[in-house]
Amino acid sequence: MRKISLFIAMSLDGYIADRKGGVDWLEGQGDDHENIDSYSEFAKNIDTILMGWNTYHQIVTELSPKEWIYNDFITYVITHKEHDSTEKIRFTDSSPVELVKRLKTENGKDIWICGGANLVGQLVNADLIDCYYITVIPTLLGSGIRLFENAAHEIKLKLLRTQSYNGMTDLVYMRR
């Protein structure tokens, strides 16, 4: 069965976006020669991405407006907005929980939960995330969009590994 992984960055105080929804703070402490490409290693094992509308919209309007950066994957965008799907980007108003349950049973590589917080929260509360890849950015935002807000129950995790570079720390946990 396919594994469901959250791969995301957050501030030291637990936010994935600032109070205006911005992510321009997603960087290390300036020692770029220390950067490690944990994304490329992670991406080798996935072929499907799930994201909410806000994450999708931010990618196509701010972060990469000229090209779709996830062309090597099938992306499902959870939204109630009407959009025409393409071969690589599928817009759906399906329940994220039901969509993940269905995708897990299909053939393929693992599935990446890309964001945002609402989508993550629904899948955490349904206990559907198998692995948590969280990069902690050396920034305190003070407010914004929290990664884990109002969890419905405790989920015990097992630390698999850590890695630090450029002031950032990757934490990789698996559900116990």
mmCIF file of C-alpha atoms in Angstrom, residues 2 8 32 38 40 61 71 75 80 82 107 144 146 149 151 156 158 163:
data_model
loop_
_atom_site.group_PDB
_atom_site.id
_atom_site.type_symbol
_atom_site.label_atom_id
_atom_site.label_comp_id
_atom_site.label_asym_id
_atom_site.label_seq_id
_atom_site.Cartn_x
_atom_site.Cartn_y
_atom_site.Cartn_z
ATOM 1 C CA ARG A 2 1.215 3.510 -0.798
ATOM 2 C CA ILE A 8 6.734 20.708 4.751
ATOM 3 C CA ASP A 32 23.994 28.660 1.395
ATOM 4 C CA SER A 38 16.555 16.714 1.058
ATOM 5 C CA SER A 40 15.295 15.537 -4.303
ATOM 6 C CA THR A 61 0.943 33.263 -8.809
ATOM 7 C CA ASN A 71 5.401 18.408 -13.729
ATOM 8 C CA THR A 75 -1.142 16.777 -8.477
ATOM 9 C CA HIS A 80 -14.561 23.983 -4.387
ATOM 10 C CA GLU A 82 -14.444 25.253 -10.766
ATOM 11 C CA ASN A 107 -0.827 1.297 -7.736
ATOM 12 C CA GLY A 144 0.341 33.234 11.029
ATOM 13 C CA ARG A 146 -0.095 27.092 12.264
ATOM 14 C CA GLU A 149 -3.871 23.394 14.998
ATOM 15 C CA ALA A 151 -5.585 18.087 16.661
ATOM 16 C CA LYS A 156 2.578 8.973 18.736
ATOM 17 C CA LYS A 158 8.964 7.612 16.189
ATOM 18 C CA GLN A 163 19.742 16.541 9.806
#
